[in-house]
Amino acid sequence: MKTILDFIEAKEKKEKITMISTYDYWSAMLCEQAGVDCILVGDSVGMVIQGRETTLPVTLDEMIYHGKAVKRGAPDTFIVIDMPFLSYQVSKEKAVENAGKILKETGCQAVKIEGGEEIASIVERMVNVGIPVMGHVGLTPQSVHALGGYKVQGRTEEQQKKIIKDAQILQNAGVFAIVLEAVPSKLAKEITEILEIPTIGIGAGRETDGQVLVFHDMLGFFEKSPKFVKRYLEGGKLIKEALEQFNEEVKKGIYPSDEYSYE
Ligand code: KIV
C-alpha cells in the first residue's frame, strides 16, 4: 500500500497521482484492481448517492459507513476520507476526536478537510497527533452557500492571492497533499510550482501533480456532467439499456429460459 511519503516522492519524480472519489465496496474493488493510487471517500456521497443538493447534510456516521465499505473493497489502496461539514470546524478538540473516530472505525489512512487559513491551526493539531491530512482549496463545496454557488474560484487577482496564500499556509500546517477544485489552469500551475507537497486537481487543468474525478461522473452514470469531466464510459446509458432489456424479457416470458433455470 502507498503511504503519504509515496505521494511526496511522486511529485519529486514528476509522476502523476490518480485519485477516484467513491463510496462503496464494489467500486472501490474495481479502483484497486485498476491500480488507482488513492481512493477518496468523498462527502460528495451526499449528492451522488443520496441525491441531495449539497454535501452539507452528510453526517460523520454516514462517512464511517461508506469508509468501512470502501476499505473492504480496496484493502491495499491508500484511502482518504472526507470529514463532513461541521465535524472539524468547531474546535481543534472536536476535529481530533472526530478524525480519530473516522480512522479508527474505518481503517482509512487519512482525512481530507476543506478550507485555508481559517482551519490551519486545526490541521496542525491533527497532524501533531499523527493524523495525515489532505487539504482542499478553490471551490470548497461545504461552503457552497458562502461562495454563492458551485462556481469556478480564483478568477480575480484578489481571489488568486488568497487561494495561493491558503495553499501555502496549509502546507506549513502539515497537510501532505492539497486538492485544487475548479480553479483556472494557470493558477493551479502556479500553486503546483510553489508547493513542495502534491496538488491533486479537479477542474484545475493538467498541470497539477495528480487528478481526481468522481467515479460516477467519469463513468457517465448521470446524463449531464461538468465541463472538466471526461466521460470514460456512458455507464448510465448502458445500464438503462440492460434494465430495459430485463424488463422486456420478463414481461415477454423470455427470461428466465432453461439456461437460467434449475432442473
Ligand atoms: O467529495 C468529493 O468527492 C471531493 C472530490 C470531488 C475532490 O471532495
Tab-separated table of C-alpha atoms and ligand atoms in Angstrom:
chain	number	residue	atom	x	y	z
A	1	MET	CA	0.000	0.000	0.000
A	2	LYS	CA	1.144	3.548	-0.743
A	3	THR	CA	1.912	5.980	2.074
A	4	ILE	CA	1.945	9.766	2.249
A	5	LEU	CA	5.689	9.595	1.530
A	6	ASP	CA	4.993	7.934	-1.829
A	7	PHE	CA	2.809	10.874	-2.857
A	8	ILE	CA	5.508	13.386	-1.960
A	9	GLU	CA	8.079	11.266	-3.801
A	10	ALA	CA	5.775	11.080	-6.838
A	11	LYS	CA	5.816	14.874	-7.001
A	12	GLU	CA	9.619	14.949	-6.800
A	13	LYS	CA	9.831	12.372	-9.610
A	14	LYS	CA	7.144	14.197	-11.616
A	15	GLU	CA	4.956	11.084	-11.630
A	16	LYS	CA	1.250	11.876	-11.808
A	17	ILE	CA	-1.031	10.773	-8.963
A	18	THR	CA	-4.504	9.323	-9.592
A	19	MET	CA	-7.367	9.516	-7.125
A	20	ILE	CA	-11.001	8.445	-7.532
A	21	SER	CA	-13.813	9.550	-5.284
A	22	THR	CA	-16.139	6.668	-4.484
A	23	TYR	CA	-18.263	5.269	-1.703
A	24	ASP	CA	-18.812	1.529	-1.733
A	25	TYR	CA	-17.317	-1.955	-1.777
A	26	TRP	CA	-17.648	-2.905	-5.450
A	27	SER	CA	-16.479	0.384	-6.957
A	28	ALA	CA	-13.533	0.504	-4.531
A	29	MET	CA	-12.643	-3.052	-5.555
A	30	LEU	CA	-12.577	-2.008	-9.228
A	31	CYS	CA	-10.438	1.046	-8.414
A	32	GLU	CA	-7.927	-1.168	-6.617
A	33	GLN	CA	-7.891	-3.691	-9.485
A	34	ALA	CA	-7.319	-0.812	-11.923
A	35	GLY	CA	-4.266	0.303	-9.945
A	36	VAL	CA	-5.561	3.726	-8.931
A	37	ASP	CA	-3.086	5.350	-6.482
A	38	CYS	CA	-5.594	6.594	-3.960
A	39	ILE	CA	-9.323	6.430	-3.214
A	40	LEU	CA	-11.228	9.328	-1.688
A	41	VAL	CA	-14.388	8.531	0.244
A	42	GLY	CA	-15.840	11.908	-0.649
A	43	ASP	CA	-18.659	13.667	1.114
A	44	SER	CA	-19.950	14.114	-2.436
A	45	VAL	CA	-21.730	10.887	-1.404
A	46	GLY	CA	-24.455	13.271	-0.223
A	47	MET	CA	-25.121	14.402	-3.771
A	48	VAL	CA	-24.108	11.365	-5.845
A	49	ILE	CA	-25.665	8.615	-3.718
A	50	GLN	CA	-28.192	10.386	-1.501
A	51	GLY	CA	-29.454	12.769	-4.206
A	52	ARG	CA	-29.056	15.881	-2.050
A	53	GLU	CA	-28.428	19.397	-3.393
A	54	THR	CA	-25.257	19.873	-1.341
A	55	THR	CA	-22.760	17.929	0.779
A	56	LEU	CA	-23.778	19.782	3.948
A	57	PRO	CA	-26.242	17.255	5.436
A	58	VAL	CA	-23.756	14.346	5.328
A	59	THR	CA	-23.042	13.005	8.831
A	60	LEU	CA	-19.992	11.510	10.476
A	61	ASP	CA	-21.781	8.160	10.835
A	62	GLU	CA	-22.620	8.129	7.129
A	63	MET	CA	-18.983	8.783	6.226
A	64	ILE	CA	-17.895	5.977	8.560
A	65	TYR	CA	-20.426	3.604	6.985
A	66	HIS	CA	-19.072	4.333	3.487
A	67	GLY	CA	-15.445	4.351	4.636
A	68	LYS	CA	-15.810	0.823	6.027
A	69	ALA	CA	-17.328	-0.443	2.773
A	70	VAL	CA	-14.596	1.160	0.644
A	71	LYS	CA	-11.894	-0.273	2.893
A	72	ARG	CA	-13.345	-3.768	2.485
A	73	GLY	CA	-13.288	-3.361	-1.290
A	74	ALA	CA	-9.800	-1.856	-1.506
A	75	PRO	CA	-7.805	-3.178	1.460
A	76	ASP	CA	-4.449	-2.459	-0.207
A	77	THR	CA	-5.133	1.052	-1.509
A	78	PHE	CA	-4.382	4.307	0.315
A	79	ILE	CA	-7.783	5.712	1.298
A	80	VAL	CA	-8.531	9.308	2.221
A	81	ILE	CA	-11.901	10.062	3.799
A	82	ASP	CA	-13.689	13.403	3.903
A	83	MET	CA	-14.622	14.889	7.249
A	84	PRO	CA	-18.186	16.169	6.829
A	85	PHE	CA	-19.395	19.729	7.365
A	86	LEU	CA	-19.027	20.913	10.981
A	87	SER	CA	-17.209	17.782	12.147
A	88	TYR	CA	-13.891	19.715	12.306
A	89	GLN	CA	-14.590	23.466	12.117
A	90	VAL	CA	-15.975	23.870	15.646
A	91	SER	CA	-12.790	23.220	17.668
A	92	LYS	CA	-9.412	21.514	17.443
A	93	GLU	CA	-10.501	19.027	20.106
A	94	LYS	CA	-13.651	18.094	18.203
A	95	ALA	CA	-11.654	17.798	14.976
A	96	VAL	CA	-9.091	15.431	16.506
A	97	GLU	CA	-11.804	13.398	18.210
A	98	ASN	CA	-13.847	13.020	15.018
A	99	ALA	CA	-10.857	12.375	12.742
A	100	GLY	CA	-9.622	9.758	15.200
A	101	LYS	CA	-13.054	8.108	15.275
A	102	ILE	CA	-13.228	8.003	11.479
A	103	LEU	CA	-9.752	6.498	11.073
A	104	LYS	CA	-10.193	4.005	13.934
A	105	GLU	CA	-13.560	2.724	12.765
A	106	THR	CA	-12.944	2.634	9.005
A	107	GLY	CA	-9.278	1.693	8.698
A	108	CYS	CA	-8.773	4.521	6.176
A	109	GLN	CA	-5.351	6.187	6.174
A	110	ALA	CA	-6.020	9.941	6.041
A	111	VAL	CA	-8.734	12.573	6.297
A	112	LYS	CA	-9.500	15.473	3.968
A	113	ILE	CA	-10.845	18.804	5.172
A	114	GLU	CA	-11.855	21.931	3.278
A	115	GLY	CA	-10.618	25.477	3.795
A	116	GLY	CA	-7.491	27.595	4.117
A	117	GLU	CA	-6.031	29.899	6.747
A	118	GLU	CA	-9.122	29.592	8.978
A	119	ILE	CA	-8.524	25.857	9.540
A	120	ALA	CA	-4.707	25.921	9.711
A	121	SER	CA	-4.496	25.524	13.498
A	122	ILE	CA	-6.935	22.605	13.292
A	123	VAL	CA	-4.757	20.921	10.650
A	124	GLU	CA	-1.686	21.496	12.818
A	125	ARG	CA	-3.283	19.837	15.822
A	126	MET	CA	-4.458	16.836	13.810
A	127	VAL	CA	-1.060	16.386	12.146
A	128	ASN	CA	0.690	16.726	15.531
A	129	VAL	CA	-1.250	13.784	16.928
A	130	GLY	CA	-0.374	11.660	13.890
A	131	ILE	CA	-3.384	12.084	11.621
A	132	PRO	CA	-2.465	12.532	7.944
A	133	VAL	CA	-4.498	15.411	6.499
A	134	MET	CA	-5.230	16.299	2.875
A	135	GLY	CA	-6.262	19.913	2.230
A	136	HIS	CA	-8.878	21.203	-0.221
A	137	VAL	CA	-8.983	24.764	-1.607
A	138	GLY	CA	-10.589	26.592	-4.529
A	139	LEU	CA	-14.206	25.540	-4.817
A	140	THR	CA	-14.916	24.048	-1.407
A	141	PRO	CA	-18.402	22.508	-1.660
A	142	GLN	CA	-19.080	22.674	2.095
A	143	SER	CA	-19.018	26.483	1.682
A	144	VAL	CA	-21.329	26.488	-1.337
A	145	HIS	CA	-23.750	28.977	0.217
A	146	ALA	CA	-20.954	31.321	1.290
A	147	LEU	CA	-19.440	31.143	-2.214
A	148	GLY	CA	-22.796	31.864	-3.869
A	149	GLY	CA	-22.969	28.549	-5.744
A	150	TYR	CA	-20.754	25.995	-7.455
A	151	LYS	CA	-18.572	28.469	-9.336
A	152	VAL	CA	-15.016	28.488	-10.622
A	153	GLN	CA	-12.842	30.177	-7.980
A	154	GLY	CA	-9.760	32.321	-8.450
A	155	ARG	CA	-10.961	34.428	-11.333
A	156	THR	CA	-9.956	37.737	-9.721
A	157	GLU	CA	-6.457	38.718	-8.620
A	158	GLU	CA	-7.643	39.068	-5.029
A	159	GLN	CA	-9.124	35.546	-5.034
A	160	GLN	CA	-5.978	34.160	-6.652
A	161	LYS	CA	-3.762	35.692	-3.964
A	162	LYS	CA	-5.989	34.240	-1.259
A	163	ILE	CA	-6.001	30.726	-2.734
A	164	ILE	CA	-2.201	30.759	-3.130
A	165	LYS	CA	-1.772	32.010	0.448
A	166	ASP	CA	-4.231	29.409	1.773
A	167	ALA	CA	-2.367	26.602	-0.013
A	168	GLN	CA	0.965	27.778	1.441
A	169	ILE	CA	-0.479	28.066	4.930
A	170	LEU	CA	-1.942	24.566	4.681
A	171	GLN	CA	1.419	23.206	3.559
A	172	ASN	CA	3.090	24.882	6.546
A	173	ALA	CA	0.398	23.458	8.823
A	174	GLY	CA	1.372	19.967	7.685
A	175	VAL	CA	-1.051	18.692	5.020
A	176	PHE	CA	0.574	16.029	2.818
A	177	ALA	CA	-1.345	16.998	-0.350
A	178	ILE	CA	-3.958	19.510	-1.452
A	179	VAL	CA	-6.997	19.170	-3.700
A	180	LEU	CA	-7.426	22.173	-6.013
A	181	GLU	CA	-11.032	22.272	-7.186
A	182	ALA	CA	-12.466	24.389	-10.019
A	183	VAL	CA	-9.715	26.935	-10.467
A	184	PRO	CA	-8.174	28.250	-13.699
A	185	SER	CA	-5.342	26.050	-15.029
A	186	LYS	CA	-2.834	28.916	-14.802
A	187	LEU	CA	-3.493	29.385	-11.086
A	188	ALA	CA	-3.302	25.617	-10.443
A	189	LYS	CA	0.047	25.523	-12.263
A	190	GLU	CA	1.389	28.380	-10.169
A	191	ILE	CA	0.317	26.746	-6.895
A	192	THR	CA	1.753	23.397	-8.023
A	193	GLU	CA	5.104	25.042	-8.743
A	194	ILE	CA	5.189	26.918	-5.436
A	195	LEU	CA	4.298	23.945	-3.202
A	196	GLU	CA	6.581	21.081	-2.184
A	197	ILE	CA	3.604	18.816	-1.494
A	198	PRO	CA	1.499	17.403	-4.353
A	199	THR	CA	-1.584	19.127	-5.711
A	200	ILE	CA	-4.466	16.987	-6.927
A	201	GLY	CA	-6.719	18.792	-9.349
A	202	ILE	CA	-10.377	18.511	-10.244
A	203	GLY	CA	-11.383	21.057	-12.829
A	204	ALA	CA	-7.941	22.605	-12.397
A	205	GLY	CA	-6.255	21.736	-15.706
A	206	ARG	CA	-3.424	19.390	-16.481
A	207	GLU	CA	-0.513	20.976	-14.602
A	208	THR	CA	-1.388	19.675	-11.141
A	209	ASP	CA	0.586	16.748	-9.693
A	210	GLY	CA	-2.446	14.495	-9.814
A	211	GLN	CA	-6.069	14.286	-10.870
A	212	VAL	CA	-9.218	13.254	-9.047
A	213	LEU	CA	-12.634	12.507	-10.519
A	214	VAL	CA	-15.835	11.162	-9.024
A	215	PHE	CA	-16.384	7.508	-10.076
A	216	HIS	CA	-20.000	8.079	-11.127
A	217	ASP	CA	-19.126	11.190	-13.153
A	218	MET	CA	-16.223	9.710	-15.099
A	219	LEU	CA	-18.218	6.571	-15.893
A	220	GLY	CA	-21.142	8.605	-17.208
A	221	PHE	CA	-23.798	7.456	-14.735
A	222	PHE	CA	-25.534	10.835	-14.903
A	223	GLU	CA	-26.968	12.437	-18.028
A	224	LYS	CA	-25.007	15.652	-17.623
A	225	SER	CA	-21.552	16.315	-16.273
A	226	PRO	CA	-19.455	19.423	-15.651
A	227	LYS	CA	-17.060	20.655	-18.371
A	228	PHE	CA	-13.973	19.203	-16.694
A	229	VAL	CA	-15.307	15.628	-16.535
A	230	LYS	CA	-14.146	13.250	-19.232
A	231	ARG	CA	-16.761	10.508	-19.570
A	232	TYR	CA	-14.706	7.327	-19.957
A	233	LEU	CA	-17.903	5.286	-20.301
A	234	GLU	CA	-21.570	6.006	-20.963
A	235	GLY	CA	-22.408	3.867	-17.928
A	236	GLY	CA	-25.869	5.301	-17.313
A	237	LYS	CA	-26.959	4.583	-20.887
A	238	LEU	CA	-25.558	1.034	-20.835
A	239	ILE	CA	-27.184	0.219	-17.507
A	240	LYS	CA	-30.517	1.691	-18.595
A	241	GLU	CA	-30.455	-0.413	-21.775
A	242	ALA	CA	-29.762	-3.558	-19.732
A	243	LEU	CA	-32.609	-2.750	-17.336
A	244	GLU	CA	-34.987	-2.137	-20.253
A	245	GLN	CA	-33.986	-5.476	-21.754
A	246	PHE	CA	-34.626	-7.281	-18.441
A	247	ASN	CA	-37.997	-5.579	-18.124
A	248	GLU	CA	-38.999	-6.573	-21.652
A	249	GLU	CA	-37.692	-10.147	-21.449
A	250	VAL	CA	-39.514	-10.897	-18.187
A	251	LYS	CA	-42.757	-9.460	-19.490
A	252	LYS	CA	-42.460	-11.490	-22.726
A	253	GLY	CA	-41.528	-14.704	-20.896
A	254	ILE	CA	-38.066	-14.796	-22.500
A	255	TYR	CA	-36.198	-14.643	-19.196
A	256	PRO	CA	-35.519	-16.959	-17.441
A	257	SER	CA	-35.046	-19.530	-20.212
A	258	ASP	CA	-33.938	-23.135	-19.411
A	259	GLU	CA	-30.343	-21.906	-19.402
A	260	TYR	CA	-31.055	-19.855	-16.308
A	261	SER	CA	-33.297	-22.387	-14.534
A	262	TYR	CA	-32.648	-25.418	-12.271
A	263	GLU	CA	-33.822	-28.880	-13.384
B	1	KIV	O1	-16.278	14.897	-2.064
B	1	KIV	C1	-15.554	14.669	-3.050
B	1	KIV	O2	-15.763	13.711	-3.808
B	1	KIV	C2	-14.436	15.582	-3.271
B	1	KIV	C3	-13.732	15.484	-4.589
B	1	KIV	C4	-14.590	15.979	-5.667
B	1	KIV	C5	-12.416	16.172	-4.554
B	1	KIV	O3	-14.135	16.362	-2.434
